[in-house]
């Protein structure tokens, strides 16, 4: 086995205190995603959207990486072959857990984007509708997050890697949001082995060859130790 593609979701950061989306008390049970996570919602009420992400940015910056983040960094460091770590998460806990390369397909909460000219820069802790773009000076700054109805990032990198993978692993994701939810089929069609690690034993029965049920902070370090043999 030379090539592993790993996809992580909110479940990998849950034990760092960052809420998931669809679990009990998840973000989408408390907020209307059409208001805070769509370009239309942003156009209607940028203040509401920026405040939503300001709160999430504060949580992410105040949180600490956990044993699952650190174990995946250890795997990237110790595995003889290639490990591509793709995340749907917008927090930077993989990087702060030691991962040197992380592909953020849904964007990053620490980055800002100008909705007018497309310029990107490091986001301030608090963003406001009156903030001006440092490049074109338009008051059109938004978090550099992929909202519903928008194209995910880095697909030109992710899709070929899925087609060449020997092993595809999904960790802490409900498999409800496409295109990420379809990665298991793409890699399986290309002959890869597939593994799911999730707290909930059967979010996607039968879609994976193997399932490890458990908390990410316990199941991921154990799986990495098994793979690396130490
Ligand atoms: N350890 C392992 N898995 C966990 C843990 C944990 N401690 N806690 C929760 N989980 C699992 C849940 O069982 C669930 O399957 O994590 C998953 C979280 O699912 P979602 O809340 O749907 O999050 P995710 O799959 O990352 O969402 C995908 O949807 O809202 C959009 O853009 C957003 O990137 C996000 C995408």
Short mmCIF file of C-alpha atoms and ligand atoms in Angstrom, two decimals:
data_model
loop_
_atom_site.label_atom_id
_atom_site.label_comp_id
_atom_site.label_asym_id
_atom_site.label_seq_id
_atom_site.Cartn_x
_atom_site.Cartn_y
_atom_site.Cartn_z
CA UNK A 1 0.00 0.00 0.00
CA UNK A 2 1.62 3.23 -1.19
CA UNK A 3 -1.10 5.85 -1.40
CA UNK A 4 -3.62 6.80 1.27
CA UNK A 5 -6.25 9.51 0.96
CA UNK A 6 -7.83 10.62 4.25
CA UNK A 7 -10.99 12.72 4.46
CA UNK A 8 -11.85 14.28 7.81
CA UNK A 9 -15.02 15.99 9.00
CA UNK A 10 -16.31 17.83 12.04
CA UNK A 11 -16.15 14.69 14.20
CA UNK A 12 -12.34 14.89 14.29
CA UNK A 13 -12.51 18.31 15.98
CA UNK A 14 -15.52 17.56 18.22
CA UNK A 15 -13.38 16.57 21.19
CA UNK A 16 -11.48 19.86 20.87
CA UNK A 17 -14.76 21.55 21.73
CA UNK A 18 -15.82 22.53 18.18
CA UNK A 19 -19.44 21.57 17.51
CA UNK A 20 -20.39 19.30 14.66
CA UNK A 21 -23.23 20.21 12.27
CA UNK A 22 -25.79 17.43 12.29
CA UNK A 23 -25.39 15.74 15.67
CA UNK A 24 -27.74 16.52 18.59
CA UNK A 25 -27.28 20.27 19.32
CA UNK A 26 -25.22 20.48 16.12
CA UNK A 27 -24.76 23.89 14.45
CA UNK A 28 -27.51 23.25 11.85
CA UNK A 29 -29.98 22.45 14.64
CA UNK A 30 -29.36 25.94 16.07
CA UNK A 31 -28.79 28.06 12.93
CA UNK A 32 -30.58 28.23 9.60
CA UNK A 33 -27.84 27.27 7.14
CA UNK A 34 -29.59 29.15 4.29
CA UNK A 35 -29.12 32.35 6.32
CA UNK A 36 -25.50 31.90 7.43
CA UNK A 37 -23.85 29.52 4.93
CA UNK A 38 -25.04 30.60 1.46
CA UNK A 39 -23.98 33.47 -0.81
CA UNK A 40 -27.64 34.54 -0.87
CA UNK A 41 -27.71 34.73 2.94
CA UNK A 42 -24.55 36.82 2.90
CA UNK A 43 -26.04 39.20 0.28
CA UNK A 44 -29.19 39.58 2.40
CA UNK A 45 -27.48 40.11 5.77
CA UNK A 46 -23.66 40.28 5.82
CA UNK A 47 -23.64 41.34 9.48
CA UNK A 48 -25.43 38.15 10.56
CA UNK A 49 -23.08 35.96 8.49
CA UNK A 50 -19.85 37.68 9.59
CA UNK A 51 -20.91 37.47 13.24
CA UNK A 52 -21.65 33.75 12.84
CA UNK A 53 -18.14 33.14 11.50
CA UNK A 54 -16.53 35.54 13.99
CA UNK A 55 -17.90 33.30 16.75
CA UNK A 56 -16.67 30.16 14.97
CA UNK A 57 -13.25 31.76 14.40
CA UNK A 58 -12.94 32.62 18.09
CA UNK A 59 -13.86 29.03 19.04
CA UNK A 60 -11.37 27.57 16.58
CA UNK A 61 -8.52 29.87 17.66
CA UNK A 62 -9.23 29.19 21.36
CA UNK A 63 -9.44 25.40 20.82
CA UNK A 64 -6.47 22.99 20.92
CA UNK A 65 -5.65 20.10 18.59
CA UNK A 66 -6.45 16.65 20.03
CA UNK A 67 -4.91 13.17 19.87
CA UNK A 68 -6.61 12.45 16.52
CA UNK A 69 -5.07 15.51 14.85
CA UNK A 70 -1.66 14.62 16.27
CA UNK A 71 -1.94 10.97 15.21
CA UNK A 72 -2.71 11.96 11.60
CA UNK A 73 0.34 14.25 11.59
CA UNK A 74 2.38 11.30 12.87
CA UNK A 75 1.03 9.15 10.04
CA UNK A 76 1.97 11.77 7.43
CA UNK A 77 5.48 11.89 8.94
CA UNK A 78 6.00 8.14 9.41
CA UNK A 79 4.25 6.48 6.49
CA UNK A 80 6.67 5.31 3.76
CA UNK A 81 4.21 6.07 0.98
CA UNK A 82 1.98 9.11 0.28
CA UNK A 83 -0.71 10.38 2.61
CA UNK A 84 -3.03 13.10 1.28
CA UNK A 85 -5.00 14.69 4.11
CA UNK A 86 -8.19 16.32 2.84
CA UNK A 87 -10.47 18.05 5.33
CA UNK A 88 -13.96 19.49 5.17
CA UNK A 89 -13.13 21.38 8.37
CA UNK A 90 -12.43 25.10 8.27
CA UNK A 91 -10.46 25.11 11.56
CA UNK A 92 -6.64 24.94 11.60
CA UNK A 93 -6.36 22.16 14.18
CA UNK A 94 -4.74 19.71 11.74
CA UNK A 95 -1.94 22.20 11.12
CA UNK A 96 -1.63 23.02 14.83
CA UNK A 97 -1.58 19.25 15.49
CA UNK A 98 1.56 19.02 13.34
CA UNK A 99 0.26 18.27 9.83
CA UNK A 100 2.46 19.99 7.28
CA UNK A 101 0.07 19.63 4.39
CA UNK A 102 -3.72 19.86 4.67
CA UNK A 103 -6.10 20.29 1.73
CA UNK A 104 -9.04 22.43 2.95
CA UNK A 105 -11.78 21.65 0.43
CA UNK A 106 -14.34 23.88 2.23
CA UNK A 107 -11.98 26.78 2.91
CA UNK A 108 -10.35 28.14 6.07
CA UNK A 109 -11.78 30.26 8.92
CA UNK A 110 -8.37 31.99 9.28
CA UNK A 111 -8.58 33.38 5.74
CA UNK A 112 -10.62 36.22 4.19
CA UNK A 113 -11.88 36.63 0.63
CA UNK A 114 -13.04 39.69 -1.30
CA UNK A 115 -16.44 38.96 -2.83
CA UNK A 116 -15.72 41.66 -5.40
CA UNK A 117 -12.20 41.00 -6.75
CA UNK A 118 -11.39 37.53 -5.34
CA UNK A 119 -8.34 38.71 -3.39
CA UNK A 120 -7.42 36.55 -0.34
CA UNK A 121 -5.60 37.42 2.89
CA UNK A 122 -5.28 36.38 6.55
CA UNK A 123 -8.56 37.13 8.31
CA UNK A 124 -8.63 39.42 11.33
CA UNK A 125 -10.15 37.83 14.46
CA UNK A 126 -13.30 39.91 13.95
CA UNK A 127 -14.66 40.75 10.48
CA UNK A 128 -17.23 43.52 9.85
CA UNK A 129 -19.30 44.50 6.75
CA UNK A 130 -17.46 47.84 6.63
CA UNK A 131 -14.04 46.14 6.29
CA UNK A 132 -12.40 47.10 3.02
CA UNK A 133 -10.58 44.72 0.71
CA UNK A 134 -6.79 45.44 1.01
CA UNK A 135 -6.54 45.08 -2.77
CA UNK A 136 -9.58 46.72 -4.42
CA UNK A 137 -10.90 48.62 -1.33
CA UNK A 138 -14.45 47.29 -1.90
CA UNK A 139 -16.42 46.77 1.36
CA UNK A 140 -17.11 43.17 0.27
CA UNK A 141 -15.05 41.00 2.56
CA UNK A 142 -16.23 37.55 3.57
CA UNK A 143 -14.68 34.50 5.25
CA UNK A 144 -12.83 32.30 2.72
CA UNK A 145 -15.34 29.49 3.27
CA UNK A 146 -17.12 27.38 0.63
CA UNK A 147 -20.83 27.93 1.15
CA UNK A 148 -23.70 25.71 0.03
CA UNK A 149 -24.17 26.08 -3.71
CA UNK A 150 -20.49 26.98 -4.25
CA UNK A 151 -17.75 24.80 -5.77
CA UNK A 152 -15.38 23.17 -3.26
CA UNK A 153 -11.68 23.98 -3.53
CA UNK A 154 -8.82 21.82 -4.78
CA UNK A 155 -10.99 19.25 -6.61
CA UNK A 156 -8.38 19.18 -9.43
CA UNK A 157 -5.97 17.80 -6.81
CA UNK A 158 -8.35 15.59 -4.84
CA UNK A 159 -10.04 13.66 -7.67
CA UNK A 160 -6.85 12.28 -9.29
CA UNK A 161 -5.56 11.27 -5.84
CA UNK A 162 -8.80 9.35 -5.16
CA UNK A 163 -8.44 7.52 -8.46
CA UNK A 164 -4.88 6.44 -7.58
CA UNK A 165 -5.46 5.62 -3.91
CA UNK A 166 -4.81 2.18 -2.41
CA UNK A 167 -6.72 3.12 0.74
CA UNK A 168 -9.43 5.73 1.35
CA UNK A 169 -10.28 6.61 4.96
CA UNK A 170 -13.20 8.79 6.10
CA UNK A 171 -12.94 10.05 9.70
CA UNK A 172 -15.70 11.83 11.66
CA UNK A 173 -17.93 12.77 8.76
CA UNK A 174 -21.64 11.96 8.29
CA UNK A 175 -21.28 11.51 4.53
CA UNK A 176 -24.25 13.75 3.83
CA UNK A 177 -22.61 16.55 1.85
CA UNK A 178 -21.43 16.09 -1.73
CA UNK A 179 -18.99 15.97 -3.41
CA UNK A 180 -17.07 14.76 -0.30
CA UNK A 181 -19.75 12.15 0.43
CA UNK A 182 -19.06 10.55 -2.97
CA UNK A 183 -15.30 10.11 -2.47
CA UNK A 184 -15.75 6.56 -1.13
CA UNK A 185 -17.38 5.40 -4.35
CA UNK A 186 -14.77 7.12 -6.55
CA UNK A 187 -11.88 5.46 -4.72
CA UNK A 188 -13.67 2.11 -4.53
CA UNK A 189 -14.28 2.12 -8.29
CA UNK A 190 -10.54 2.68 -8.72
CA UNK A 191 -9.89 -0.45 -6.64
CA UNK A 192 -9.02 1.13 -3.30
CA UNK A 193 -9.78 -0.43 0.07
CA UNK A 194 -12.12 1.79 2.11
CA UNK A 195 -12.30 2.41 5.86
CA UNK A 196 -14.60 4.53 8.01
CA UNK A 197 -13.78 5.74 11.53
CA UNK A 198 -16.75 7.31 13.30
CA UNK A 199 -18.34 7.59 16.74
CA UNK A 200 -21.65 6.39 15.29
CA UNK A 201 -21.17 2.79 14.17
CA UNK A 202 -23.34 2.89 11.09
CA UNK A 203 -23.72 6.29 9.50
CA UNK A 204 -23.20 4.70 6.06
CA UNK A 205 -23.86 0.95 6.35
CA UNK A 206 -22.20 -1.09 3.62
CA UNK A 207 -20.53 1.83 1.89
CA UNK A 208 -17.10 1.01 3.36
CA UNK A 209 -15.11 -2.24 3.40
CA UNK A 210 -14.23 -1.74 7.05
CA UNK A 211 -15.67 0.31 9.92
CA UNK A 212 -13.99 1.32 13.19
CA UNK A 213 -16.51 2.66 15.71
CA UNK A 214 -15.23 4.94 18.44
CA UNK A 215 -14.19 8.42 19.50
CA UNK A 216 -11.64 9.97 17.13
CA UNK A 217 -9.16 10.65 19.95
CA UNK A 218 -9.04 6.91 20.73
CA UNK A 219 -9.75 5.20 17.41
CA UNK A 220 -7.45 7.29 15.19
CA UNK A 221 -4.24 6.93 17.28
CA UNK A 222 -4.92 3.16 17.59
CA UNK A 223 -5.42 2.81 13.83
CA UNK A 224 -2.28 4.86 13.06
CA UNK A 225 -0.23 2.73 15.47
CA UNK A 226 -1.58 -0.39 13.76
CA UNK A 227 -0.64 0.96 10.32
CA UNK A 228 2.82 2.16 11.31
CA UNK A 229 3.41 -0.92 13.45
CA UNK A 230 4.26 1.23 16.48
N1 LIG B 1 -15.27 10.99 17.10
C1 LIG B 1 -15.57 10.46 15.87
N2 LIG B 1 -16.66 10.82 15.13
C2 LIG B 1 -17.50 11.72 15.69
C3 LIG B 1 -17.25 12.31 16.97
C4 LIG B 1 -16.08 11.89 17.68
N3 LIG B 1 -15.79 12.38 18.88
N4 LIG B 1 -18.28 13.18 17.26
C5 LIG B 1 -19.12 13.13 16.18
N5 LIG B 1 -18.65 12.26 15.24
C6 LIG B 1 -19.22 11.97 13.92
C7 LIG B 1 -20.75 11.90 13.89
O1 LIG B 1 -21.22 10.58 14.17
C8 LIG B 1 -21.06 12.32 12.46
O2 LIG B 1 -21.09 11.19 11.59
O3 LIG B 1 -18.89 13.04 13.09
C9 LIG B 1 -19.87 13.22 12.08
C10 LIG B 1 -20.20 14.70 11.98
O4 LIG B 1 -21.07 14.88 10.91
P1 LIG B 1 -21.54 16.34 10.46
O5 LIG B 1 -21.94 17.12 11.64
O6 LIG B 1 -22.53 16.16 9.37
O7 LIG B 1 -20.20 17.03 9.91
P2 LIG B 1 -19.46 16.83 8.50
O8 LIG B 1 -19.69 15.46 7.96
O9 LIG B 1 -18.07 17.27 8.68
O10 LIG B 1 -20.24 17.90 7.59
C11 LIG B 1 -19.86 18.03 6.25
O11 LIG B 1 -21.35 19.88 5.93
O12 LIG B 1 -22.26 21.61 7.03
C12 LIG B 1 -21.40 21.30 6.03
O13 LIG B 1 -19.52 22.43 5.16
C13 LIG B 1 -20.00 21.80 6.30
O14 LIG B 1 -17.90 20.63 6.12
C14 LIG B 1 -19.22 20.51 6.56
C15 LIG B 1 -20.01 19.47 5.77
#
